[in-house]
mmCIF file of C-alpha atoms in Angstrom:
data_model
loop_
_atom_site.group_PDB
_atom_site.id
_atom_site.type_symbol
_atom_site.label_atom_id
_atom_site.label_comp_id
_atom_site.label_asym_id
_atom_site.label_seq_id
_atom_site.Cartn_x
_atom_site.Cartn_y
_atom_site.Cartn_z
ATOM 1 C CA UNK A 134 -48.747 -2.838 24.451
ATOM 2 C CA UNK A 135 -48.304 -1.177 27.818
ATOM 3 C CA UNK A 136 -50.679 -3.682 29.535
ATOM 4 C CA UNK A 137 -52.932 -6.064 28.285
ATOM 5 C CA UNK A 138 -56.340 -4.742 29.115
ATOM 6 C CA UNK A 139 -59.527 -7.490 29.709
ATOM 7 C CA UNK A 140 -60.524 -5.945 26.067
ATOM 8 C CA UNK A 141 -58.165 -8.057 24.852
ATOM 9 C CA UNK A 142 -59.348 -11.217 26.693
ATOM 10 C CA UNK A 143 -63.039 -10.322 25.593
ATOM 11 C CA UNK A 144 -61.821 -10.094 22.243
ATOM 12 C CA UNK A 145 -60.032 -13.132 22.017
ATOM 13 C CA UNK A 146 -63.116 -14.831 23.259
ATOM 14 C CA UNK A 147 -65.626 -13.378 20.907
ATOM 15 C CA UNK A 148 -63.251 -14.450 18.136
ATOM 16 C CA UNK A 149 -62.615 -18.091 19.304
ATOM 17 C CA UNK A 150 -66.815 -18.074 19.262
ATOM 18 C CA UNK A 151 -66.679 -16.665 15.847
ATOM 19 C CA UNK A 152 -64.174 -19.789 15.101
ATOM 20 C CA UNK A 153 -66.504 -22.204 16.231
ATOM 21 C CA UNK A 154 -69.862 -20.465 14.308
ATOM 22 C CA UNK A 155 -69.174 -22.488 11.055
ATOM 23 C CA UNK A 156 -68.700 -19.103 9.283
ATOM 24 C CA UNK A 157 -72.413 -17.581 10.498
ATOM 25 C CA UNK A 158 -72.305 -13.982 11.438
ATOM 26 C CA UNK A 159 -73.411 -13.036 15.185
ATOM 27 C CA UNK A 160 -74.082 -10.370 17.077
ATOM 28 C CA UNK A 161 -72.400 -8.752 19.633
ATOM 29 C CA UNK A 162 -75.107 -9.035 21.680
ATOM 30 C CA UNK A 163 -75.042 -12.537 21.000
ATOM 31 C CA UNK A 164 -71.430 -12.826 21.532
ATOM 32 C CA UNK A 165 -71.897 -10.698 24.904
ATOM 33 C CA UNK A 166 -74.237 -13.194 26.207
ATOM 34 C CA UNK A 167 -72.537 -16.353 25.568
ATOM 35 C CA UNK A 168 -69.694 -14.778 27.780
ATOM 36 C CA UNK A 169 -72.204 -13.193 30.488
ATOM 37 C CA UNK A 170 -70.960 -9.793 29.980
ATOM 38 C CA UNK A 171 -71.993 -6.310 28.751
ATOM 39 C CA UNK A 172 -73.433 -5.858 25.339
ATOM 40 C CA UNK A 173 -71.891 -2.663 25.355
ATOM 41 C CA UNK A 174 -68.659 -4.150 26.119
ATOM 42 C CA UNK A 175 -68.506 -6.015 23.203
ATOM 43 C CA UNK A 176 -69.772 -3.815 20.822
ATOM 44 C CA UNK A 177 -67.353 -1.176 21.700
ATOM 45 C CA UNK A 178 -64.178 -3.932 20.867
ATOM 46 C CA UNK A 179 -65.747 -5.617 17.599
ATOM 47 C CA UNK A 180 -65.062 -2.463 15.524
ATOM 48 C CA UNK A 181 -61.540 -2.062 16.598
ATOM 49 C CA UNK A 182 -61.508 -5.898 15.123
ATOM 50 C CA UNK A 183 -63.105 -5.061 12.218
ATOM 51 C CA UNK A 184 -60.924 -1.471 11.327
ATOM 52 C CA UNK A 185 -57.958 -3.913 11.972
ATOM 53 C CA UNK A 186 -59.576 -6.514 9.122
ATOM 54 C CA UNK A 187 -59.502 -9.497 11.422
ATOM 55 C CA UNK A 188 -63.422 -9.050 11.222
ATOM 56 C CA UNK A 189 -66.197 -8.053 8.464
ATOM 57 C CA UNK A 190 -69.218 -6.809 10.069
ATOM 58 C CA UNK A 191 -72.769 -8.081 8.146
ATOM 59 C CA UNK A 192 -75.978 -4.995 8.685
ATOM 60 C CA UNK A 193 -79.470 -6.044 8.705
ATOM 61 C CA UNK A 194 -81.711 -8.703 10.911
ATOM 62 C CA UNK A 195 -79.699 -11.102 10.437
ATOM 63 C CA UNK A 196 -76.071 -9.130 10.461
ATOM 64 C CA UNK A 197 -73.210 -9.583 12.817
ATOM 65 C CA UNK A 198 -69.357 -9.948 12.684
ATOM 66 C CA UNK A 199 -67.837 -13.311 11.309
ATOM 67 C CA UNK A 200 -64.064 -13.796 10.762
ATOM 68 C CA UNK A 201 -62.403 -12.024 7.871
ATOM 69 C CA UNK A 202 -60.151 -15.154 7.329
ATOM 70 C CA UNK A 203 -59.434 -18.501 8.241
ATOM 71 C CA UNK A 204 -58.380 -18.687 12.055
ATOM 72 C CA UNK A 205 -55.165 -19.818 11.385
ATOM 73 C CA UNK A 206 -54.230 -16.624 10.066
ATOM 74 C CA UNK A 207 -54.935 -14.786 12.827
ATOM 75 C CA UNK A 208 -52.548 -13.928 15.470
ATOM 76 C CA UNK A 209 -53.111 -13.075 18.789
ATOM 77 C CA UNK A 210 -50.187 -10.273 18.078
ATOM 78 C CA UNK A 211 -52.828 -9.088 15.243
ATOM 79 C CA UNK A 212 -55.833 -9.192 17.990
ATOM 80 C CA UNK A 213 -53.624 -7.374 21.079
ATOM 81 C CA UNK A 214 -52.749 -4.699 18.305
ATOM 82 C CA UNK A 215 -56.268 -4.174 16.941
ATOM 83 C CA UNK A 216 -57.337 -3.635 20.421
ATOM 84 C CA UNK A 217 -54.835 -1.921 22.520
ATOM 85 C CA UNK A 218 -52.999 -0.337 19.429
ATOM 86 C CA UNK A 219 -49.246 -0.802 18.532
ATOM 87 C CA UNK A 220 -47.765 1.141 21.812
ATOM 88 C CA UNK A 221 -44.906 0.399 23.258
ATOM 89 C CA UNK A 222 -44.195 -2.380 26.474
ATOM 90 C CA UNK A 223 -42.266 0.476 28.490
ATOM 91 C CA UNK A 224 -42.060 3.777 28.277
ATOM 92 C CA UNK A 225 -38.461 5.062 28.890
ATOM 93 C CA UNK A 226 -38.491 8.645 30.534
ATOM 94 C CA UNK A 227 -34.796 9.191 30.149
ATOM 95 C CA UNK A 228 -34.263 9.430 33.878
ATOM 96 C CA UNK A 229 -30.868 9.128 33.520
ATOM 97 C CA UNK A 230 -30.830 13.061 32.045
ATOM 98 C CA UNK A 231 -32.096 14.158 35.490
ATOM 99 C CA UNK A 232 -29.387 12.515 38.220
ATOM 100 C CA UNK A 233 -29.042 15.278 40.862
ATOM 101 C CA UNK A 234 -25.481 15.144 40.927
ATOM 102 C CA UNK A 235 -25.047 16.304 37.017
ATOM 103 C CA UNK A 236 -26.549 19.530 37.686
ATOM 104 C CA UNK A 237 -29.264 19.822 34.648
ATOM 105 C CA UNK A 238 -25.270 18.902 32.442
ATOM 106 C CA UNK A 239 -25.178 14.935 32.041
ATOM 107 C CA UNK A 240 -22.061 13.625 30.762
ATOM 108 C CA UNK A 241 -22.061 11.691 27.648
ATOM 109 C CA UNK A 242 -21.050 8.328 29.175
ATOM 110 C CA UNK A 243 -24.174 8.149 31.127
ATOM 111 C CA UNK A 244 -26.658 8.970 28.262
ATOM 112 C CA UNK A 245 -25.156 7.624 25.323
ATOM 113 C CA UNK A 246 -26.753 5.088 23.497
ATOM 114 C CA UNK A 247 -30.193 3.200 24.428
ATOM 115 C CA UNK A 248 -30.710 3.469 28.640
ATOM 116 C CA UNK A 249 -29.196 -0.349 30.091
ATOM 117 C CA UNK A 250 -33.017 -0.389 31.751
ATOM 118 C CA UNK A 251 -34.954 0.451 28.353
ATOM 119 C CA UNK A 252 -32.603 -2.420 26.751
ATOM 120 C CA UNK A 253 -33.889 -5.088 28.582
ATOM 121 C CA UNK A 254 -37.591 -3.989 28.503
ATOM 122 C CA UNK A 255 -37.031 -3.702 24.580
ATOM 123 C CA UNK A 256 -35.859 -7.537 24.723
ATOM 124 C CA UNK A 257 -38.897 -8.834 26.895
ATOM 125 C CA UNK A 258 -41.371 -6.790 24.414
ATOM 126 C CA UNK A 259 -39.994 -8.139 21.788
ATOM 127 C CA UNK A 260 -39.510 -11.803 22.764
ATOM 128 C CA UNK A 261 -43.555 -11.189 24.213
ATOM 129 C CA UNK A 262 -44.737 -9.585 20.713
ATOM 130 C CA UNK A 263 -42.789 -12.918 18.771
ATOM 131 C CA UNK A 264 -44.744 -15.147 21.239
ATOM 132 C CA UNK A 265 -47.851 -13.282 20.223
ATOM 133 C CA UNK A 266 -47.895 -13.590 16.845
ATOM 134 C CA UNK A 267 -46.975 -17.298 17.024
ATOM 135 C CA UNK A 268 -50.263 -18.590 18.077
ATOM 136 C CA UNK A 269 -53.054 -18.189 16.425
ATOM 137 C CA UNK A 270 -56.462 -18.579 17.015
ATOM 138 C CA UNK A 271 -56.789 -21.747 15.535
ATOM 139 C CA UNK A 272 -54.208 -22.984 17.995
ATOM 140 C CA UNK A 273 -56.380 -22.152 21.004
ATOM 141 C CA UNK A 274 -59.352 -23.335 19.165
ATOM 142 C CA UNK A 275 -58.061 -26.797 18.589
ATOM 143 C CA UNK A 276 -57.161 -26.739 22.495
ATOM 144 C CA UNK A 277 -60.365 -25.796 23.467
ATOM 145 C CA UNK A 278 -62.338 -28.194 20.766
ATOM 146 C CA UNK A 279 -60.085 -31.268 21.938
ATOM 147 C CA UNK A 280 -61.065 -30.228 25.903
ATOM 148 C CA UNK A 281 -64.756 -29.553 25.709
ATOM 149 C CA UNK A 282 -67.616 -32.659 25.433
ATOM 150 C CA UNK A 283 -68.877 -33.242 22.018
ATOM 151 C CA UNK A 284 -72.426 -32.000 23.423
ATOM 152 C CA UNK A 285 -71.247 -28.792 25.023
ATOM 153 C CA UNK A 286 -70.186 -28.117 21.106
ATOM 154 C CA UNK A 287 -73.494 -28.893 19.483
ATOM 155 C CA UNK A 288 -75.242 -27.260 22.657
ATOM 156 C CA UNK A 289 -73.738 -23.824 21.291
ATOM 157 C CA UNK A 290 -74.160 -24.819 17.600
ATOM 158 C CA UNK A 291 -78.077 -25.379 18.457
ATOM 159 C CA UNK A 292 -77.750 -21.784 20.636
ATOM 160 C CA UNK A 293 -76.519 -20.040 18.029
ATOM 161 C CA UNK A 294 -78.506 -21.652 15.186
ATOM 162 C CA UNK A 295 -82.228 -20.579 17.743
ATOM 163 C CA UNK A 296 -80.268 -16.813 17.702
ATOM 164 C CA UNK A 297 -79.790 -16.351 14.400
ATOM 165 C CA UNK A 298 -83.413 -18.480 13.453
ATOM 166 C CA UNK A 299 -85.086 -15.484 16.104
ATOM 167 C CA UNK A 300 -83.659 -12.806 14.097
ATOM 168 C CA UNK A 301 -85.380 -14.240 10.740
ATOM 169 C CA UNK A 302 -88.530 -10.772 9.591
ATOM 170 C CA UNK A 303 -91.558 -11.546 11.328
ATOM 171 C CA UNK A 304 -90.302 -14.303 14.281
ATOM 172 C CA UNK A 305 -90.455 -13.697 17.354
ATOM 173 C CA UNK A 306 -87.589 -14.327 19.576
ATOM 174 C CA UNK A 307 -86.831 -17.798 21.615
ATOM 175 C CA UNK A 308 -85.962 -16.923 25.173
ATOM 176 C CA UNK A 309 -82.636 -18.631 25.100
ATOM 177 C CA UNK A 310 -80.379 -19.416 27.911
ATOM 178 C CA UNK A 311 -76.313 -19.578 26.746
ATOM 179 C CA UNK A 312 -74.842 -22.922 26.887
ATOM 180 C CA UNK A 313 -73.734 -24.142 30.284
#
């Protein structure tokens, strides 16, 4: 968790769209556009979602990614890890081995136990990973649901209802514009 890349943020996104799709599976190109970025993007973070489980991925016309469980039992912890992986908040190089004035021979009170400097970034990561996984995506949901209009809502419902409708064998696509 050595920084918190906008993968993550794009993620989290996609997933709070997923939230609000009433269990129907869509694309990432479908998820791409209702954000305004890259298709590519997006397709490259839904697998790490769905190798992490917090996804299941539908083939065919009328495939896509919907959430592999209910919202609330999905973390944002579980969503950082699935995309950035399970690495550490700091790195400790030990620099306290190399002080000029041991000569390559550091004495044992100045490297014994865990570096005073490592300590403390060990106490922010975890008090940063406990505030992770204690919010959920149903959390931001309901934030979000309580904020936005009623119509914004069923403006994206009726989006992603004409996306999924275009994908049926033999229709031909609506030219749709995301919700504003």
């Amino acid at each position: 968790m050595a920084h918190i890349t906008t993968s993550v943020e794009y993620a989290i996104h996609c997933l709070l769209w997923l939230v609000g799709s009433d269990g129907r599976a869509l694309s990432s190109r479908d998820l791409a556009e209702l954000q305004g970025i890259s298709s590519s993007f997006v397709a490259k973070i839904l697998p790490k979602l769905e190798k992490a489980g917090v996804v299941v991925a539908n083939e065919g016309v009328r495939g896509g990614y919907r959430l592999s469980r209910p919202p609330e039992q999905i973390s944002f912890l579980q969503i950082v890890d699935a995309i950035e992986g399970e690495k550490p908040l700091f790195d400790c190089q030990e620099i306290r081995n190399r002080c000029a004035v041991f000569d390559d021979e550091p004495p044992q009170w100045a490297v014994s136990g865990v570096c005073a400097i490592h300590a403390v970034m060990l106490k922010a990561e975890r008090a940063m990973r406990a505030e992770l996984a204690a919010n959920t995506l149903a959390d931001v949901a309901d934030t979000f649901e309580r904020k936005a209009p009623a119509e914004f809502l069923v403006q994206v419902q009726d989006w992603v209802s004409d996306r999924i409708d275009s994908r049926k064998p033999g229709r031909p696509p609506k030219a749709s514009k995301p919700p504003s």
